Short mmCIF file of C-alpha atoms and ligand atoms in Angstrom, two decimals:
data_model
loop_
_atom_site.label_atom_id
_atom_site.label_comp_id
_atom_site.label_asym_id
_atom_site.label_seq_id
_atom_site.Cartn_x
_atom_site.Cartn_y
_atom_site.Cartn_z
CA MET N 1 0.00 0.00 0.00
CA LYS N 2 1.30 3.46 -0.90
CA PRO N 3 1.86 5.81 2.06
CA LYS N 4 -0.46 8.37 0.44
CA GLU N 5 -3.31 5.83 0.30
CA ARG N 6 -2.79 5.05 3.97
CA VAL N 7 -3.27 8.72 4.86
CA LEU N 8 -6.29 9.11 2.58
CA ASN N 9 -7.87 6.04 4.17
CA ALA N 10 -7.41 7.57 7.63
CA LEU N 11 -9.08 10.75 6.36
CA ASN N 12 -12.05 8.63 5.27
CA PHE N 13 -12.07 6.64 8.55
CA GLU N 14 -11.19 3.48 6.62
CA LYS N 15 -8.88 0.66 7.61
CA SER N 16 -5.40 0.32 6.10
CA ASP N 17 -2.61 -2.19 6.67
CA ARG N 18 -1.40 0.03 9.52
CA ILE N 19 -1.69 3.50 11.07
CA PRO N 20 -0.15 6.22 8.83
CA ILE N 21 2.72 8.22 10.32
CA ASP N 22 3.65 11.89 9.91
CA LEU N 23 6.62 13.85 11.21
CA HIS N 24 6.35 17.50 12.25
CA ASN N 25 10.06 17.87 11.57
CA PHE N 26 10.93 20.97 9.55
CA LEU N 27 13.59 21.97 12.11
CA VAL N 28 15.13 18.50 12.08
CA CYS N 29 15.24 18.74 8.27
CA ALA N 30 16.93 22.14 8.42
CA LYS N 31 19.50 20.79 10.88
CA LEU N 32 20.34 17.90 8.54
CA THR N 33 21.57 20.36 5.90
CA GLY N 34 24.39 21.55 8.21
CA LYS N 35 23.63 25.11 7.09
CA PRO N 36 22.28 28.06 9.14
CA PHE N 37 18.50 27.61 9.33
CA GLY N 38 17.91 31.11 7.95
CA GLU N 39 19.73 30.11 4.76
CA VAL N 40 17.60 26.97 4.45
CA PHE N 41 14.30 28.82 4.98
CA HIS N 42 15.20 31.31 2.25
CA SER N 43 15.71 28.60 -0.35
CA SER N 44 12.99 26.46 -1.97
CA SER N 45 15.52 23.88 -3.11
CA LEU N 46 17.15 23.54 0.35
CA ILE N 47 13.75 23.21 2.06
CA ALA N 48 12.68 20.58 -0.46
CA GLN N 49 15.96 18.66 -0.43
CA SER N 50 16.10 18.63 3.38
CA GLN N 51 12.58 17.17 3.56
CA LEU N 52 13.42 14.52 0.98
CA ASP N 53 16.70 13.65 2.74
CA ALA N 54 14.87 13.33 6.05
CA HIS N 55 12.35 11.04 4.41
CA LYS N 56 15.20 8.76 3.28
CA ILE N 57 16.25 8.45 6.92
CA PHE N 58 12.86 8.08 8.60
CA ASP N 59 10.59 6.66 5.87
CA HIS N 60 7.37 8.25 7.20
CA ASP N 61 4.12 8.44 5.20
CA MET N 62 3.28 12.12 5.32
CA LEU N 63 5.51 15.18 4.91
CA LEU N 64 4.63 18.48 6.60
CA ILE N 65 6.21 21.35 4.68
CA GLU N 66 6.59 24.65 6.52
CA ALA N 67 9.13 27.11 7.89
CA GLY N 68 7.59 27.85 11.28
CA VAL N 69 4.82 30.23 12.16
CA ALA N 70 5.93 33.59 10.79
CA THR N 71 5.80 33.24 6.99
CA LEU N 72 2.41 34.91 6.58
CA ALA N 73 3.29 37.65 9.05
CA GLU N 74 6.41 38.42 6.99
CA SER N 75 4.33 38.58 3.82
CA CYS N 76 2.15 41.19 5.59
CA GLY N 77 5.10 43.41 6.45
CA ALA N 78 6.39 42.02 9.75
CA GLU N 79 10.15 42.06 10.15
CA LEU N 80 11.56 38.64 11.02
CA GLU N 81 14.63 37.38 12.81
CA TYR N 82 16.09 34.25 11.21
CA PRO N 83 18.23 32.53 13.87
CA ALA N 84 20.85 29.98 12.80
CA ASP N 85 19.40 27.08 14.78
CA THR N 86 15.67 27.54 15.23
CA SER N 87 12.46 28.87 13.62
CA PRO N 88 12.18 32.44 12.38
CA TRP N 89 10.22 34.75 14.67
CA VAL N 90 8.53 38.13 14.35
CA LYS N 91 10.81 40.95 15.51
CA THR N 92 8.72 43.94 14.47
CA HIS N 93 4.91 43.77 14.45
CA PRO N 94 3.44 46.07 11.76
CA PHE N 95 0.60 47.38 14.00
CA ALA N 96 2.57 47.61 17.26
CA GLU N 97 2.80 51.40 17.36
CA LEU N 98 -0.72 52.22 16.15
CA ASN N 99 -3.79 52.97 18.26
CA HIS N 100 -7.06 51.12 17.68
CA ARG N 101 -8.48 53.70 15.29
CA GLU N 102 -5.25 53.86 13.31
CA ILE N 103 -5.21 50.08 12.90
CA LYS N 104 -8.77 50.18 11.59
CA ALA N 105 -7.77 52.87 9.10
CA ALA N 106 -4.57 51.07 8.06
CA LEU N 107 -6.52 47.89 7.34
CA ARG N 108 -8.60 49.72 4.72
CA ASN N 109 -5.44 50.16 2.64
CA MET N 110 -3.85 46.78 3.26
CA GLU N 111 -3.76 44.36 0.37
CA VAL N 112 -3.79 40.59 0.65
CA PRO N 113 -0.28 39.42 -0.36
CA ASP N 114 -0.16 37.58 -3.67
CA PRO N 115 1.49 34.17 -3.05
CA ALA N 116 2.94 34.30 -6.57
CA ALA N 117 4.69 37.62 -5.86
CA SER N 118 5.40 37.73 -2.11
CA LEU N 119 8.85 36.21 -1.61
CA PRO N 120 8.34 34.31 1.70
CA LEU N 121 5.17 32.67 0.33
CA LYS N 122 6.69 32.00 -3.07
CA ILE N 123 9.67 30.18 -1.53
CA MET N 124 7.37 27.80 0.34
CA VAL N 125 5.03 27.13 -2.59
CA GLU N 126 8.03 26.42 -4.86
CA ALA N 127 9.51 24.05 -2.25
CA VAL N 128 6.23 22.12 -2.16
CA LYS N 129 6.23 21.85 -5.97
CA ILE N 130 9.75 20.34 -5.98
CA ILE N 131 8.74 17.77 -3.36
CA LEU N 132 5.54 16.91 -5.24
CA ASP N 133 7.49 16.35 -8.46
CA GLU N 134 9.76 13.95 -6.66
CA LYS N 135 7.45 12.12 -4.26
CA GLY N 136 3.91 13.33 -4.90
CA ASP N 137 2.65 10.01 -6.27
CA GLU N 138 3.90 8.05 -3.33
CA LEU N 139 3.69 10.20 -0.20
CA PHE N 140 1.03 12.49 1.25
CA ILE N 141 2.43 16.02 0.96
CA MET N 142 0.94 18.68 3.20
CA GLY N 143 1.86 22.21 2.11
CA ARG N 144 1.18 23.97 5.38
CA ALA N 145 -0.26 27.44 5.21
CA ASP N 146 1.24 28.70 8.42
CA GLN N 147 -0.92 30.65 10.78
CA GLY N 148 -4.69 30.77 11.03
CA PRO N 149 -6.62 34.07 11.22
CA PHE N 150 -6.42 34.51 15.00
CA SER N 151 -2.70 33.77 15.44
CA LEU N 152 -1.75 35.87 12.43
CA ALA N 153 -3.73 38.78 13.88
CA GLY N 154 -1.70 38.42 17.08
CA GLU N 155 1.58 38.52 15.16
CA LEU N 156 0.57 41.64 13.21
CA ARG N 157 -0.45 43.55 16.34
CA GLY N 158 2.04 41.98 18.78
CA ILE N 159 0.74 39.15 20.91
CA ASN N 160 0.50 40.89 24.30
CA GLU N 161 -1.14 44.01 22.87
CA PHE N 162 -3.54 41.89 20.86
CA LEU N 163 -4.65 39.92 23.92
CA LEU N 164 -5.17 43.14 25.88
CA ASP N 165 -7.15 44.64 23.00
CA LEU N 166 -9.25 41.50 22.81
CA ALA N 167 -10.16 41.81 26.48
CA VAL N 168 -11.62 45.29 25.90
CA GLY N 169 -13.20 44.36 22.56
CA ALA N 170 -11.17 46.92 20.59
CA GLU N 171 -12.94 48.33 17.54
CA TYR N 172 -10.44 46.98 15.01
CA ILE N 173 -10.52 43.31 16.06
CA GLU N 174 -13.15 42.00 13.65
CA ASP N 175 -11.69 44.03 10.75
CA LEU N 176 -8.26 42.55 11.44
CA LEU N 177 -9.62 39.00 11.69
CA ARG N 178 -11.47 39.43 8.39
CA PHE N 179 -8.23 40.61 6.79
CA THR N 180 -6.10 37.79 8.25
CA SER N 181 -8.77 35.27 7.14
CA GLU N 182 -8.36 36.49 3.57
CA VAL N 183 -4.55 36.40 3.82
CA TYR N 184 -4.68 32.88 5.20
CA PHE N 185 -7.19 31.72 2.57
CA SER N 186 -5.10 33.04 -0.29
CA TYR N 187 -1.95 31.21 0.89
CA ALA N 188 -3.77 27.94 1.66
CA ASP N 189 -5.40 28.12 -1.77
CA ALA N 190 -1.98 28.67 -3.41
CA MET N 191 -0.55 25.65 -1.57
CA MET N 192 -3.41 23.51 -2.85
CA ARG N 193 -3.28 24.87 -6.40
CA ALA N 194 0.43 23.94 -6.39
CA GLY N 195 -0.72 20.34 -5.98
CA SER N 196 -0.47 19.78 -2.21
CA HIS N 197 -2.63 16.90 -1.04
CA GLY N 198 -3.67 18.85 2.02
CA THR N 199 -2.97 22.10 3.83
CA SER N 200 -3.20 23.34 7.41
CA MET N 201 -3.73 26.24 9.76
CA GLY N 202 -1.79 26.74 12.96
CA GLU N 203 -3.61 28.56 15.72
CA SER N 204 -1.05 28.36 18.52
CA LEU N 205 -2.45 31.52 20.10
CA ALA N 206 -6.06 30.32 20.22
CA GLY N 207 -5.82 27.46 22.72
CA PRO N 208 -7.05 27.41 26.35
CA ASP N 209 -3.42 27.82 27.49
CA VAL N 210 -3.63 31.38 26.11
CA ILE N 211 -7.28 32.52 25.82
CA SER N 212 -10.57 31.42 27.41
CA PRO N 213 -12.85 28.95 25.58
CA GLU N 214 -15.41 31.80 25.31
CA LEU N 215 -12.93 34.02 23.47
CA TYR N 216 -11.91 31.07 21.32
CA LYS N 217 -15.50 30.60 20.21
CA LYS N 218 -16.22 34.28 19.73
CA TYR N 219 -13.11 35.34 17.83
CA ALA N 220 -10.97 32.40 16.70
CA MET N 221 -13.42 29.62 15.92
CA LYS N 222 -15.78 31.90 14.03
CA TYR N 223 -13.15 32.80 11.43
CA GLU N 224 -11.52 29.36 11.35
CA LYS N 225 -14.89 27.82 10.57
CA GLU N 226 -15.63 30.31 7.80
CA VAL N 227 -12.30 29.92 6.07
CA ILE N 228 -12.24 26.13 6.46
CA SER N 229 -15.67 25.88 4.89
CA LYS N 230 -14.52 28.06 1.96
CA LEU N 231 -11.48 25.80 1.44
CA LYS N 232 -13.50 22.60 1.77
CA ALA N 233 -15.96 23.90 -0.82
CA LYS N 234 -13.04 23.72 -3.26
CA GLY N 235 -12.51 20.07 -2.36
CA TYR N 236 -9.39 20.74 -0.28
CA ILE N 237 -8.22 18.74 2.72
CA ILE N 238 -7.42 20.93 5.69
CA SER N 239 -5.92 20.41 9.12
CA ASN N 240 -6.26 22.60 12.21
CA HIS N 241 -3.49 22.65 14.81
CA ILE N 242 -3.75 24.27 18.23
CA CYS N 243 -0.90 23.79 20.69
CA GLY N 244 -1.29 22.83 24.34
CA ASN N 245 -4.20 21.18 26.11
CA VAL N 246 -7.38 21.63 24.03
CA ASP N 247 -9.72 19.46 26.15
CA ALA N 248 -11.92 22.48 26.96
CA ILE N 249 -12.48 23.44 23.31
CA LEU N 250 -12.28 20.09 21.60
CA ASP N 251 -15.95 20.03 20.54
CA ASP N 252 -15.61 23.52 19.03
CA LEU N 253 -12.35 22.55 17.36
CA ILE N 254 -14.07 19.57 15.74
CA GLY N 255 -16.93 21.95 14.92
CA THR N 256 -14.59 24.04 12.74
CA GLY N 257 -15.06 21.29 10.15
CA ALA N 258 -11.36 20.62 9.58
CA ASN N 259 -10.59 17.20 8.08
CA ILE N 260 -7.76 16.78 10.58
CA ILE N 261 -7.35 18.07 14.13
CA GLU N 262 -3.73 18.02 15.24
CA ILE N 263 -3.53 17.63 18.97
CA ASP N 264 -0.70 18.09 21.37
CA GLY N 265 0.54 15.58 23.95
CA LYS N 266 -1.25 17.47 26.75
CA THR N 267 -4.73 16.80 25.36
CA ASN N 268 -6.64 13.74 26.57
CA LEU N 269 -6.23 11.39 23.63
CA LYS N 270 -8.88 8.86 24.68
CA SER N 271 -11.62 11.44 24.92
CA ALA N 272 -10.41 13.08 21.68
CA CYS N 273 -10.62 9.68 20.02
CA GLN N 274 -14.25 9.23 21.14
CA LYS N 275 -15.38 12.76 20.33
CA ALA N 276 -13.74 12.84 16.89
CA LYS N 277 -14.76 9.37 15.72
CA GLY N 278 -16.36 9.53 12.29
CA LYS N 279 -16.23 13.36 12.28
CA THR N 280 -12.59 14.34 11.95
CA CYS N 281 -9.24 12.59 11.75
CA ILE N 282 -7.00 12.99 14.80
CA MET N 283 -3.30 13.57 14.26
CA GLY N 284 -0.75 13.38 17.06
CA SER N 285 0.14 13.30 19.79
CA VAL N 286 3.48 12.14 21.20
CA ASN N 287 4.87 15.08 23.14
CA PRO N 288 7.96 16.64 21.47
CA ASN N 289 9.54 16.77 24.95
CA VAL N 290 9.68 12.98 24.95
CA PHE N 291 11.60 13.13 21.67
CA ALA N 292 13.87 15.87 23.01
CA HIS N 293 14.62 14.57 26.51
CA GLY N 294 13.55 10.91 26.55
CA THR N 295 15.46 7.75 25.71
CA VAL N 296 14.69 5.50 22.75
CA GLN N 297 12.72 3.30 25.17
CA ASP N 298 10.72 6.32 26.44
CA VAL N 299 9.81 7.17 22.85
CA ARG N 300 8.80 3.57 22.14
CA ASP N 301 6.64 3.37 25.31
CA LYS N 302 4.90 6.68 24.62
CA THR N 303 4.27 5.71 20.99
CA ILE N 304 2.65 2.41 21.99
CA GLU N 305 0.56 4.19 24.64
CA THR N 306 -0.65 6.64 21.98
CA ILE N 307 -1.58 3.87 19.55
CA GLU N 308 -3.43 2.00 22.33
CA ALA N 309 -5.46 5.09 23.21
CA MET N 310 -6.68 5.34 19.61
CA LYS N 311 -7.69 1.68 19.28
CA GLY N 312 -10.80 1.15 17.21
CA ASN N 313 -10.57 4.52 15.46
CA TYR N 314 -9.25 4.34 11.90
CA GLY N 315 -9.37 8.14 11.62
CA PHE N 316 -5.94 8.51 13.12
CA ILE N 317 -2.50 9.65 11.94
CA LEU N 318 0.35 9.00 14.35
CA GLY N 319 2.74 11.92 14.76
CA PRO N 320 4.45 14.21 17.24
CA GLY N 321 2.03 16.50 19.09
CA CYS N 322 3.80 19.64 17.87
CA ALA N 323 6.96 20.64 16.00
CA LEU N 324 10.11 18.73 16.91
CA GLY N 325 13.15 20.82 17.82
CA GLY N 326 16.19 20.77 15.54
CA ASP N 327 18.34 19.03 18.15
CA VAL N 328 16.18 15.94 18.65
CA ALA N 329 18.25 12.73 18.46
CA LEU N 330 17.70 11.03 15.12
CA GLU N 331 17.60 7.69 16.97
CA ASN N 332 14.48 8.82 18.83
CA ILE N 333 12.71 9.76 15.62
CA LYS N 334 13.70 6.47 13.98
CA ALA N 335 12.42 4.58 17.04
CA PHE N 336 9.12 6.48 16.84
CA VAL N 337 8.52 5.59 13.17
CA GLU N 338 9.66 1.98 13.63
CA THR N 339 7.42 1.50 16.66
CA GLY N 340 4.52 3.07 14.80
CA LYS N 341 4.99 0.63 11.94
CA GLU N 342 5.34 -2.43 14.22
CA SER N 343 2.63 -1.64 16.74
CA GLY N 344 0.27 0.25 14.45
CA LYS N 345 -0.77 -2.74 12.33
CA TYR N 346 -4.54 -3.14 12.09
ZN1 LIG B 401 1.91 23.13 18.26
#
């Protein structure tokens, strides 16, 4: 059975020979090149080659192509720092110095970046095309579209300011979320038009570790749901990832309509398995800390525990709960994939 088929079966809640396996490993890939990460993330061919090289080592079923959580913010004018050994991050938030009224006014003149013209987006879309040419028949390639509407809004304003503004219901909030929804949609659409088999949104800022479930529903879920439904209307497969423990919002998260919900190691996997069954595919959820600080045996034990918790649910993709750090021991990742293949047979 081709790895791609295995993933598609999971998305349709159908049985395969075994559980499909993904790796959230763009930092591990970058590390494998031996080059400064900033150089890798500025080159389509290095991103693509590093993913393909990593696949030769780990032999997983599904590739997640991304360069962290700041690509869309950069395309909207944020200034980024590209460290040598980790993900790029937003250094200067475009709306940091503006008051609420000024943000509202600025948004009237903002244009949605064109993924064919905006360099950070273009680099990622081109990387996905190279990978698809090479492995698109065999593997499931997810061209990730970075941040969802809520998290991108936070990066454009500055996260702390944005959360404070949210608490007082600042007048620009809905305008900004409408704008970031359009920005997100345009990039996700470009990833899919490039041939990706699926795309994703990351909403790291929208989980109960950061905002209340009420605010999630009112501001984040509303726009996630709208944009996901627009993407699904085009026949696209879309995944929604929120970091941390999402037990308190899991029903709403499933209610966004995403084909895949990516959960973190902190979320109760058994209850996620029951709630999601037949509605959405669960992806996860071995904690990246186990990869980073555990032994090979720890990784094996945690992987088996994860597979056990999902017993009886074919709508499952085994993967790390969040992005793996660049320094994770390759032996731990190999042990994870091997254990998944051995113990994940149906
Ligand atoms: Zn995460």
